[in-house]
mmCIF file of C-alpha atoms in Angstrom:
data_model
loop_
_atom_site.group_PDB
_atom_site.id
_atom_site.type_symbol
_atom_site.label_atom_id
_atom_site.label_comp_id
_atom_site.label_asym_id
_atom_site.label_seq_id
_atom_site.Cartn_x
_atom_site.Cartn_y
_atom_site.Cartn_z
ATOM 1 C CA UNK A 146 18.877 -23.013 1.062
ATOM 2 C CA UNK A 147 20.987 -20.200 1.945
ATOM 3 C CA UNK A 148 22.935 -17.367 0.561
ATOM 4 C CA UNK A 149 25.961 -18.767 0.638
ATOM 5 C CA UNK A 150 25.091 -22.506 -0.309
ATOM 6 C CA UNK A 151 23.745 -20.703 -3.351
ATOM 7 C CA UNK A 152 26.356 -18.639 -3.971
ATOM 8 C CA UNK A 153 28.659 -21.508 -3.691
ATOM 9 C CA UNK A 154 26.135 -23.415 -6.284
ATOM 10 C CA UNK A 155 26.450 -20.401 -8.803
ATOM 11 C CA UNK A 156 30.041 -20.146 -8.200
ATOM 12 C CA UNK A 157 30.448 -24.132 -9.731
ATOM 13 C CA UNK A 158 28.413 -23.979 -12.234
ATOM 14 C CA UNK A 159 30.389 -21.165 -13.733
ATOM 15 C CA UNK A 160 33.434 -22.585 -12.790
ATOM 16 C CA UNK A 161 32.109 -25.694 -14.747
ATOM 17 C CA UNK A 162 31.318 -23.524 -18.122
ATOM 18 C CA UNK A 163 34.481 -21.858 -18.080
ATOM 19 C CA UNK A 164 36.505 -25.035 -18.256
ATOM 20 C CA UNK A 165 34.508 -26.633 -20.632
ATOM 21 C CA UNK A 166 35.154 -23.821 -23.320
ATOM 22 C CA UNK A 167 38.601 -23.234 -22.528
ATOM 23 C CA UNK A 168 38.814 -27.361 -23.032
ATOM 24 C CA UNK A 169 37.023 -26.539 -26.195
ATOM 25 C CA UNK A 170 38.649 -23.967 -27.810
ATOM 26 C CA UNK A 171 42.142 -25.357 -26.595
ATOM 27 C CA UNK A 172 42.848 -22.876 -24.051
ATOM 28 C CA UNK A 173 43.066 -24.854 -21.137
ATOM 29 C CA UNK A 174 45.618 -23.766 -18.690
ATOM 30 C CA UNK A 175 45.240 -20.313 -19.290
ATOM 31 C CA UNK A 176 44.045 -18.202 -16.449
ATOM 32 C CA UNK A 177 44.124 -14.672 -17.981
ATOM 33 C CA UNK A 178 41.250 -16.199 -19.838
ATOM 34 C CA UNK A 179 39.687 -18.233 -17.961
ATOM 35 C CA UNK A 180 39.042 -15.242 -15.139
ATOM 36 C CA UNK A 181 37.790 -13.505 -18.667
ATOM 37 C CA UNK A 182 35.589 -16.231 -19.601
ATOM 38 C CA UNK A 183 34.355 -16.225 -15.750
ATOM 39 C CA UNK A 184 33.998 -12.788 -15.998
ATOM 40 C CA UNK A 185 31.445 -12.599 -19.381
ATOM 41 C CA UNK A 186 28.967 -15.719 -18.055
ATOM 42 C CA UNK A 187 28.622 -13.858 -15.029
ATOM 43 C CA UNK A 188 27.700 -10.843 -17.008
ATOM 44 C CA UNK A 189 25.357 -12.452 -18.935
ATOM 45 C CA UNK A 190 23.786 -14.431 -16.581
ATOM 46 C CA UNK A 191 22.624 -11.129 -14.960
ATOM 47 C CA UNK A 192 21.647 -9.887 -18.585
ATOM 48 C CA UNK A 193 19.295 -13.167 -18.707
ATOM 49 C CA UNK A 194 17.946 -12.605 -15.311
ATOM 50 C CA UNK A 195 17.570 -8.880 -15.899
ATOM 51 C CA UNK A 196 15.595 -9.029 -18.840
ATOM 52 C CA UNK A 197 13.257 -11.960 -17.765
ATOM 53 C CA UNK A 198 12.740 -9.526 -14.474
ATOM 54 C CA UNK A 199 14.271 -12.242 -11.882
ATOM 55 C CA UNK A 200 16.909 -10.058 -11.027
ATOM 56 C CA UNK A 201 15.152 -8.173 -8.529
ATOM 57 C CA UNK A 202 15.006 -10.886 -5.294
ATOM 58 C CA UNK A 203 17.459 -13.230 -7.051
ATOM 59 C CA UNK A 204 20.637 -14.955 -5.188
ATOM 60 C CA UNK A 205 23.260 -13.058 -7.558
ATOM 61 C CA UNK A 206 21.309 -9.618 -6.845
ATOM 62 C CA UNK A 207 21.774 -10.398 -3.089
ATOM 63 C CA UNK A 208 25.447 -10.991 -3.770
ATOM 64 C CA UNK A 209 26.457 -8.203 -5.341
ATOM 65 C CA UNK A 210 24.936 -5.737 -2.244
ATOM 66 C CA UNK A 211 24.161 -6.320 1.506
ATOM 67 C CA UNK A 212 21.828 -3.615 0.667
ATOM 68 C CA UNK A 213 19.838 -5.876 -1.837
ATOM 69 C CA UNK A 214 19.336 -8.786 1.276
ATOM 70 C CA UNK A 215 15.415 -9.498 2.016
ATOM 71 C CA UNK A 216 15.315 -9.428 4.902
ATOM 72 C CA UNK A 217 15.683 -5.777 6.618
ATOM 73 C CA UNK A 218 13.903 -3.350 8.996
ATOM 74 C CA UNK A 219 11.979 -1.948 5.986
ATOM 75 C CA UNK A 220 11.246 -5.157 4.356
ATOM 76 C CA UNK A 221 10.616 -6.330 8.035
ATOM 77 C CA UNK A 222 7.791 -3.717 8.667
ATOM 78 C CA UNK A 223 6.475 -4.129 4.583
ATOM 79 C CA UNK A 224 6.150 -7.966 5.280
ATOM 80 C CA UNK A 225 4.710 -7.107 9.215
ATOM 81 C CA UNK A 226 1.900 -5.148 7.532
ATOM 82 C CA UNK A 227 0.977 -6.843 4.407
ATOM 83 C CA UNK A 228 0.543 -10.600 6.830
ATOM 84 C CA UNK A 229 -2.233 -8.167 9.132
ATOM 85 C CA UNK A 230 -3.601 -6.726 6.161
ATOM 86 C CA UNK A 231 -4.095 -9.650 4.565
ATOM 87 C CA UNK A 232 -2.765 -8.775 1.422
ATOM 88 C CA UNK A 233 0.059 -10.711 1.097
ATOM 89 C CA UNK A 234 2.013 -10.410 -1.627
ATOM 90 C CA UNK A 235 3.545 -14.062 -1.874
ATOM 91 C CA UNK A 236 7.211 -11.940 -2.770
ATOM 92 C CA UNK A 237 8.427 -12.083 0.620
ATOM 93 C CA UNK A 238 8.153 -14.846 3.408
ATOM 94 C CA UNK A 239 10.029 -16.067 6.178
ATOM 95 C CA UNK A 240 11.856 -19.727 5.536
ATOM 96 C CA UNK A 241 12.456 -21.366 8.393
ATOM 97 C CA UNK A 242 9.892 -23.518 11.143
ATOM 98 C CA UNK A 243 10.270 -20.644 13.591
ATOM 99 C CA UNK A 244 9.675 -17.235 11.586
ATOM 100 C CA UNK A 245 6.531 -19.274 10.308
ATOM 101 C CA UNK A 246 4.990 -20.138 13.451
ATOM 102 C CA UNK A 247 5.463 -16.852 14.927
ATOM 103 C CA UNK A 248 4.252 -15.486 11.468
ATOM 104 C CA UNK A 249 1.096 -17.494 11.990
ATOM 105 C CA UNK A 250 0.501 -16.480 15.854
ATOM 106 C CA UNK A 251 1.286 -13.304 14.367
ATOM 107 C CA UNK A 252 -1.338 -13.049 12.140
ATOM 108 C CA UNK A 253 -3.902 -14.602 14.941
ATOM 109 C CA UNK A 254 -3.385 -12.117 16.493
ATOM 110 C CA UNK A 255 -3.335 -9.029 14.487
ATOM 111 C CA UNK A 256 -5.617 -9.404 11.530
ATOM 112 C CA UNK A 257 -8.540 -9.203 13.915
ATOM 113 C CA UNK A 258 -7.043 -6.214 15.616
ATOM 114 C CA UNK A 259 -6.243 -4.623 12.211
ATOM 115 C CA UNK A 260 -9.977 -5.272 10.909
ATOM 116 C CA UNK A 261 -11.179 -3.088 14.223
ATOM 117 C CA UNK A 262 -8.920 -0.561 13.557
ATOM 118 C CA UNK A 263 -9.508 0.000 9.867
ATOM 119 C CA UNK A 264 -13.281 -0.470 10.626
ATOM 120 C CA UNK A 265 -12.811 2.382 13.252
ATOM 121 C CA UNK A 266 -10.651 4.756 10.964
ATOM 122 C CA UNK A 267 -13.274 3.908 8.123
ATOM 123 C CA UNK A 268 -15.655 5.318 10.353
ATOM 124 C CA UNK A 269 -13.840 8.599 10.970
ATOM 125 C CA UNK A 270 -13.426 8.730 7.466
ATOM 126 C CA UNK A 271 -17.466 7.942 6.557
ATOM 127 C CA UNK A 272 -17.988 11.035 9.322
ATOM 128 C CA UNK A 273 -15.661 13.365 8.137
ATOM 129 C CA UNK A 274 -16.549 13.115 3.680
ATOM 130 C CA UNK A 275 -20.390 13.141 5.033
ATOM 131 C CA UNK A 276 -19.906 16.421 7.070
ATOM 132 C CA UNK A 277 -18.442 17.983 3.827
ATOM 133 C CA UNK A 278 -21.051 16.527 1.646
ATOM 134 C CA UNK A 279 -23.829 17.805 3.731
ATOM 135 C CA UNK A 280 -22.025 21.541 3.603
ATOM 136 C CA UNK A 281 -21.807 21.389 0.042
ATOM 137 C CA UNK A 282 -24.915 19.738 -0.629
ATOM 138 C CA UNK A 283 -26.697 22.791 2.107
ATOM 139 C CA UNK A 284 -24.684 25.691 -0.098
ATOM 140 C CA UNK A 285 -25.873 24.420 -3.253
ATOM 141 C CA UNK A 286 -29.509 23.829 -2.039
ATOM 142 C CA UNK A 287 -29.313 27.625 -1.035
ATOM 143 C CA UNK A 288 -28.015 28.996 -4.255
ATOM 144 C CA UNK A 289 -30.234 27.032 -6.638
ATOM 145 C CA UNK A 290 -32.751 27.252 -4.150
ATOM 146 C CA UNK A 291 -34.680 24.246 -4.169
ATOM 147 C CA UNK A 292 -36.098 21.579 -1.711
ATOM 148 C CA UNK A 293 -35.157 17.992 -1.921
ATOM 149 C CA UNK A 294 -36.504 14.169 -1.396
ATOM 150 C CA UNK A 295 -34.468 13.176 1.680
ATOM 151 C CA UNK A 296 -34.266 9.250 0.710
ATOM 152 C CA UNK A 297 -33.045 10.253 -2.439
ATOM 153 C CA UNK A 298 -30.178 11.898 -1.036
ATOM 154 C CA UNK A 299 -29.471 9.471 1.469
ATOM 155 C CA UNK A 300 -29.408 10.650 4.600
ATOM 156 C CA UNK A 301 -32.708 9.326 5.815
ATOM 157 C CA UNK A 302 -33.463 9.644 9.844
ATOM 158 C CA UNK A 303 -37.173 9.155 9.127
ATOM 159 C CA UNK A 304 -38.000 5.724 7.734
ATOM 160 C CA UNK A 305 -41.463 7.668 6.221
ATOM 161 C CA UNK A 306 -40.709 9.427 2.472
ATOM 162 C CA UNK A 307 -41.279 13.574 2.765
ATOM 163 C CA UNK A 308 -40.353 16.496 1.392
ATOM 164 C CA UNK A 309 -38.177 19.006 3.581
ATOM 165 C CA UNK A 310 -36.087 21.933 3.432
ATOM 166 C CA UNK A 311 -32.589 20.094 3.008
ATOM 167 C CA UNK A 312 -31.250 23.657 5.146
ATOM 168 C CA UNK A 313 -33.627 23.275 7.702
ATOM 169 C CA UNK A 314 -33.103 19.390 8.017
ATOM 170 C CA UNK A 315 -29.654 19.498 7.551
ATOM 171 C CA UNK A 316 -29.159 22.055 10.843
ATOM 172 C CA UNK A 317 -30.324 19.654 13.244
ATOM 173 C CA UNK A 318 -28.416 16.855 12.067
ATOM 174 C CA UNK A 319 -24.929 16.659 13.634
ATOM 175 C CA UNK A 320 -22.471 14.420 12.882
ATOM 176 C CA UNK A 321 -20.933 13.106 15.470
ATOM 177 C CA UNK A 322 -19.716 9.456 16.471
ATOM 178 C CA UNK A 323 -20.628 9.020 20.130
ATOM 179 C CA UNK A 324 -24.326 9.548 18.718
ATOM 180 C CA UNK A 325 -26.365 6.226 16.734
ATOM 181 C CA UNK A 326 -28.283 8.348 14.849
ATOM 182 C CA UNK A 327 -25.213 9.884 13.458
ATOM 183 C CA UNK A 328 -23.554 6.608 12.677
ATOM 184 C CA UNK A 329 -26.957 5.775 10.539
ATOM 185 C CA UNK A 330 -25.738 9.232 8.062
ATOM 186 C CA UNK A 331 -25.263 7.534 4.486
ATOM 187 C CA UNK A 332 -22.620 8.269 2.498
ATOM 188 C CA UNK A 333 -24.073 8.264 -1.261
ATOM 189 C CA UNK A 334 -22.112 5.236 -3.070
ATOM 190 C CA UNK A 335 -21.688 8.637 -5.538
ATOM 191 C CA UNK A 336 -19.687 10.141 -3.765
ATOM 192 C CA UNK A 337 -17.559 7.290 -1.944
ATOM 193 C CA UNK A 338 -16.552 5.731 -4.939
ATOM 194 C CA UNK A 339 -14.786 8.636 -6.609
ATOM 195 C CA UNK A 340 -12.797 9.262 -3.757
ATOM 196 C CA UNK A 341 -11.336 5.559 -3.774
ATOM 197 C CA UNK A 342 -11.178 6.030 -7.107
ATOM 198 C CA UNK A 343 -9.117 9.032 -6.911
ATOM 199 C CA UNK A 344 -6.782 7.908 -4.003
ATOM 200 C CA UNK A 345 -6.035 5.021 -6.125
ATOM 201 C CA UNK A 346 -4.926 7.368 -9.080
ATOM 202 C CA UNK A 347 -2.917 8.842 -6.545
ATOM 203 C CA UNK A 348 -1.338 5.744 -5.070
ATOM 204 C CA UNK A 349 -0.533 4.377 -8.929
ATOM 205 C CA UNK A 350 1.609 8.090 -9.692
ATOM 206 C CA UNK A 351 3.421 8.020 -6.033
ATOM 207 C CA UNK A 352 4.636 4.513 -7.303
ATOM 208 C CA UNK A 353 5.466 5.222 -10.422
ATOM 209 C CA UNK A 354 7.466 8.483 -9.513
ATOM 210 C CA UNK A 355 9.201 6.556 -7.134
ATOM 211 C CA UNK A 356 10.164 3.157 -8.841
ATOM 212 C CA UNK A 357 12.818 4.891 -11.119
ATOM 213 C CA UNK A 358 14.469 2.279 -13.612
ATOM 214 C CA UNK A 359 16.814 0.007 -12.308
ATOM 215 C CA UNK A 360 19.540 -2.039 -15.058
ATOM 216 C CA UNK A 361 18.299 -2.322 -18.068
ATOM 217 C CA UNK A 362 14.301 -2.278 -16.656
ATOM 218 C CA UNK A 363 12.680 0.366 -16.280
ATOM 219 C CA UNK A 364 10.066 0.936 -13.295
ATOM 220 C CA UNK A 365 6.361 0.411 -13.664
ATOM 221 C CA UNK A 366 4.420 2.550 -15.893
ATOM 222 C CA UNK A 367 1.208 3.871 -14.630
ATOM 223 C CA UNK A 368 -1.072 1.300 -15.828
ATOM 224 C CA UNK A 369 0.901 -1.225 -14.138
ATOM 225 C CA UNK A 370 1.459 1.274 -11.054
ATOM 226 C CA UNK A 371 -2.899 1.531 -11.178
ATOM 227 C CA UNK A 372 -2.960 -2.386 -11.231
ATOM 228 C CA UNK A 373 -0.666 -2.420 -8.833
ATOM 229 C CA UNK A 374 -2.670 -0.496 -6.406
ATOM 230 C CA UNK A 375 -5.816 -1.995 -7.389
ATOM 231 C CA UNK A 376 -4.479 -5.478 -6.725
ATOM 232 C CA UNK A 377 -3.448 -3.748 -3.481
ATOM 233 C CA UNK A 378 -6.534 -2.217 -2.325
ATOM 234 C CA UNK A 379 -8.799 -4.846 -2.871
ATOM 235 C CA UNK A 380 -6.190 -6.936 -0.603
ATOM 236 C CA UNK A 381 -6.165 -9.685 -3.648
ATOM 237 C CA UNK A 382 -2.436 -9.129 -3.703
ATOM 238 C CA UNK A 383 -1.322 -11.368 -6.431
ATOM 239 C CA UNK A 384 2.301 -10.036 -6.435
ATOM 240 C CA UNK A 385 2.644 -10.814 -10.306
ATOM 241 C CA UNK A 386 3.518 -6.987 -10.811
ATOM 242 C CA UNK A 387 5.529 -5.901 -7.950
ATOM 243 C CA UNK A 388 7.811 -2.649 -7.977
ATOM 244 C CA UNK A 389 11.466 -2.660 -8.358
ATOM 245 C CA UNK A 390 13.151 0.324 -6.563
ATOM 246 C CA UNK A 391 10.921 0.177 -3.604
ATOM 247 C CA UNK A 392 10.114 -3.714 -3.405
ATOM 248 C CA UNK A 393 9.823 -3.689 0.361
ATOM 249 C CA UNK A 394 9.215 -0.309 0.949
ATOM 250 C CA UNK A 395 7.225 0.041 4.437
ATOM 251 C CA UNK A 396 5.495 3.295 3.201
ATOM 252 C CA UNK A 397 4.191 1.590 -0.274
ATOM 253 C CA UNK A 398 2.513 -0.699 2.686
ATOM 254 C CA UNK A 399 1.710 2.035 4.605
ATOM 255 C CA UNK A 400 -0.228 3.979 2.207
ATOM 256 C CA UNK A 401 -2.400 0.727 1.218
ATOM 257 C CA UNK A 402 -2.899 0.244 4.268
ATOM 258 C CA UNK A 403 -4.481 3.844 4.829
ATOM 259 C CA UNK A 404 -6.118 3.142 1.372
ATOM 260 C CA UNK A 405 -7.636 -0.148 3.186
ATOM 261 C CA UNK A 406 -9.478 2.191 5.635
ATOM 262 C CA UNK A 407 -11.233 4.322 2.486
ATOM 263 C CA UNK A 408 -12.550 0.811 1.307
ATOM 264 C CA UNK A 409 -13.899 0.373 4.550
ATOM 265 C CA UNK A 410 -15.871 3.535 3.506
ATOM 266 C CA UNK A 411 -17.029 2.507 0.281
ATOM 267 C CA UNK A 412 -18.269 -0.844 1.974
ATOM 268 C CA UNK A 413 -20.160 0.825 4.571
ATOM 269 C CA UNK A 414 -21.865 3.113 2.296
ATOM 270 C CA UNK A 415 -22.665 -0.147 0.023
ATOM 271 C CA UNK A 416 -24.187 -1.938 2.889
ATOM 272 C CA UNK A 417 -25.912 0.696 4.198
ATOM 273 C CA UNK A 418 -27.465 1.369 0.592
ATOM 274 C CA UNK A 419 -28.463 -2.545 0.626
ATOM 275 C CA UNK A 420 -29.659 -2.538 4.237
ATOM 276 C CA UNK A 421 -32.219 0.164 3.368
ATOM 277 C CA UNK A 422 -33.165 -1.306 -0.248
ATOM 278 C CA UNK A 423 -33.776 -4.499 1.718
ATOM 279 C CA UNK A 424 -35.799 -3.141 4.684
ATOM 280 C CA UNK A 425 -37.812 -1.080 1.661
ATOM 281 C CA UNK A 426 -39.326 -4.239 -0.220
ATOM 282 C CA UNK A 427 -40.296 -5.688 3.184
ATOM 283 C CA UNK A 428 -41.862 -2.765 3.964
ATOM 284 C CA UNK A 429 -43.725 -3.192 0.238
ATOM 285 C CA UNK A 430 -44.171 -6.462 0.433
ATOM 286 C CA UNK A 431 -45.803 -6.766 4.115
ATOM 287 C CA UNK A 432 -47.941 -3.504 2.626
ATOM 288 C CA UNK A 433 -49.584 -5.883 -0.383
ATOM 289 C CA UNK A 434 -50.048 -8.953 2.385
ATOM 290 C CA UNK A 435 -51.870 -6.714 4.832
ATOM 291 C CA UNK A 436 -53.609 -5.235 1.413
ATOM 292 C CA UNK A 437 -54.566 -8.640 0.542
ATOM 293 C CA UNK A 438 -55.586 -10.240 3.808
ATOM 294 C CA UNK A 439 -58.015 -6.829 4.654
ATOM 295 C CA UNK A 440 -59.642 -7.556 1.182
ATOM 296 C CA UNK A 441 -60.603 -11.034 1.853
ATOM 297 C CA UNK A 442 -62.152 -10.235 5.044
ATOM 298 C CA UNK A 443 -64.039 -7.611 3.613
ATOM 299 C CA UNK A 444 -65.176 -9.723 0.930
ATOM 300 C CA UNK A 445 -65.931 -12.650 3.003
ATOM 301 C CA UNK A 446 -67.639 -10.088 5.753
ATOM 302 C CA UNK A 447 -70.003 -8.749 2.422
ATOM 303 C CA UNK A 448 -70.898 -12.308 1.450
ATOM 304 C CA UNK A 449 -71.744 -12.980 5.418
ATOM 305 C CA UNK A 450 -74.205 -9.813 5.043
ATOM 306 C CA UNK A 451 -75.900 -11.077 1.768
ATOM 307 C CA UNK A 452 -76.853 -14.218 3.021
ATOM 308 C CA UNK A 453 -78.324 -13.104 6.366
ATOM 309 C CA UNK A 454 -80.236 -10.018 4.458
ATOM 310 C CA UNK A 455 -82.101 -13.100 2.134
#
C-alpha cells in the first residue's frame, strides 16, 4: 500500500472518531469542534505510536516530513550495503516485484564480491596489527631481556619447537603480502580480540553521540548502542534495536562494514590457531603409531632370535 492510500486510510478513520463523539456528546454540526476533536486524536495517536517506538518508519511520521520518506540516497546506500553485507536489518526493503528482483541479482552479485574484498582488507589489516605486535613484542624482549618459545608466541615458520632469540628471529621475518611465508604470520587470538573488542566500544559511543532524542524518546543508551553494534558486527542483524536519528544513515553502514573487515581478522587468527592445533595432534598421534608399530617389530624380531638361538 502506499503513502497516500494510507494516508487517506488514517484520514477516515479519524474522520470516523470525530463524528462519533460529536454525535455523542450532542455536538454534531459543529465544526469549530470537530477540527478540535480532529486535531487532539491526531495528537494522540502520535503520543501512542511515540511511546510504543512505531513512530520512527510509521505512515503518519512520513506525512508530517518529505524528509522522514524511506526511501532516499542515504537510506538508498544504508540498504545497498547492509543486502552485500549480509546483515540485513529487516527495517528497510524494497516493495514492489521489480526493486526485489533487482535486489536479489543484486545481492548475486555483490555478496561474493564483498566477501573478497573484506577478506582482502582483513588481510591488510592481519599484516599491519602483526607488524606492530612484532615491534612491540622485539622492544620488550630487549628491555626485559629474555629469549622466547616461538610456538608460544605464534609466529611459527619452523614446524620443529626451539628456542631463539625473538630479536634475531624477528629481523629476518618481513611482513609483507606478495610473500606466503608472510601470509602464514599469526596474529595471537590475544591480541585480535581486544581490538574488535575495542572498535566495537567505539562503534556503540559514535552511535550513541549521534542518535540524540527525538519526541518524547530518547536515543539509544550505550548498552543498547554496544548491542547494537554487536548485532551488527557479527552480521546477525536482528533489527529489534535500531537507532532513531540516524535510521538509514549510510556511514552507521559504513563503519560496520569496515568493522566487518576486523572480524575477518579475528577469524583468520582463529583458524590459523585451529589449523596448527590440528596439524599438532597429527603430528602426535602419527608419532605414537610409528612408536607402536617399531615396537612390535622389534619384539617380534627378538622372539624370531630366541627361537633360532634354541
Amino acid at each position: 500500500m502506499d503513502l497516500e492510500a494510507t494516508r487517506a486510510i488514517i484520514d477516515e478513520i479519524l474522520h470516523n472518531v470525530t463524528l462519533v463523539t460529536l454525535k455523542l456528546t450532542n455536538n454534531e454540526g459543529d465544526s469549530q469542534i470537530y477540527r478540535s476533536l480532529r486535531r487532539i486524536y491526531a495528537h494522540n495517536y502520535r503520543l501512542l505510536l511515540e511511546a510504543e517506538g512505531k513512530l520512527q518508519g510509521s505512515s503518519l511520521h512520513k506525512i508530517e516530513s518529505s524528509k522522514h520518506l524511506t526511501w532516499s540516497v542515504g537510506s538508498g546506500v544504508f540498504y545497498s550495503v547492509t543486502l552485500i553485507s549480509t546483515i540485513g536489518y529487516g527495517t528497510i526493503a524494497c516493495n514492489t516485484s521489480v526493486g526485489r528482483i533487482l535486489s536479489i541479482l543484486y545481492a548475486t552479485v555483490g555478496i561474493p564480491l564483498m566477501l573478497v574484498v573484506i577478506k582482502d582488507i582483513g588481510d591488510l589489516f592481519h599484516a599491519f596489527f602483526s607488524r606492530i605486535y612484532v615491534r612491540i613484542v622485539v622492544k620488550l624482549s630487549d628491555k626485559i631481556g629474555l629469549t622466547f618459545h616461538i610456538t608460544e608466541a605464534c609466529y611459527c615458520f619452523l614446524r620443529e619447537r626451539q628456542i631463539v632469540n625473538r630479536r634475531a628471529f624477528f629481523r629476518r621475518m618481513k611482513i609483507d603480502l606478495s610473500d606466503k611465508k608472510s601470509r602464514d604470520v599469526k596474529l595471537p587470538m590475544a591480541v585480535s580480540v581486544p581490538i574488535l573488542f575495542i572498535y566495537m566500544i567505539i562503534c556503540a559511543l559514535a552511535v550513541e553521540y549521534f542518535d540524540d532524542a527525538e519526541g518524547v524518546n530518547k536515543g539509544l543508551d550505550f548498552k543498547k548502542s554496544f548491542y547494537f553494534a554487536f548485532i551488527s558486527l557479527s552480521t546477525i542483524g536482528l533489527g529489534d534495536v535500531m537507532p532513531t536519528k540516524i535510521h538509514y544513515s549510510p556511514l552507521v553502514a559504513m563503519m560496520f562494514l569496515f568493522g566487518l573487515s576486523l572480524v575477518s581478522v579475528v577469524n583468520t587468527s582463529a583458524y590459523l590457531r585451529m589449523e596448527d592445533g590440528f596439524l599438532f595432534a597429527i603430528r602426535r598421534a602419527e608419532g605414537a603409531l610409528e612408536r607402536i608399530h617399531k615396537e612390535q617389530h622389534a619384539r617380534r624380531g627378538y622372539k624370531i632370535f630366541q627361537v633360532k638361538s634354541h
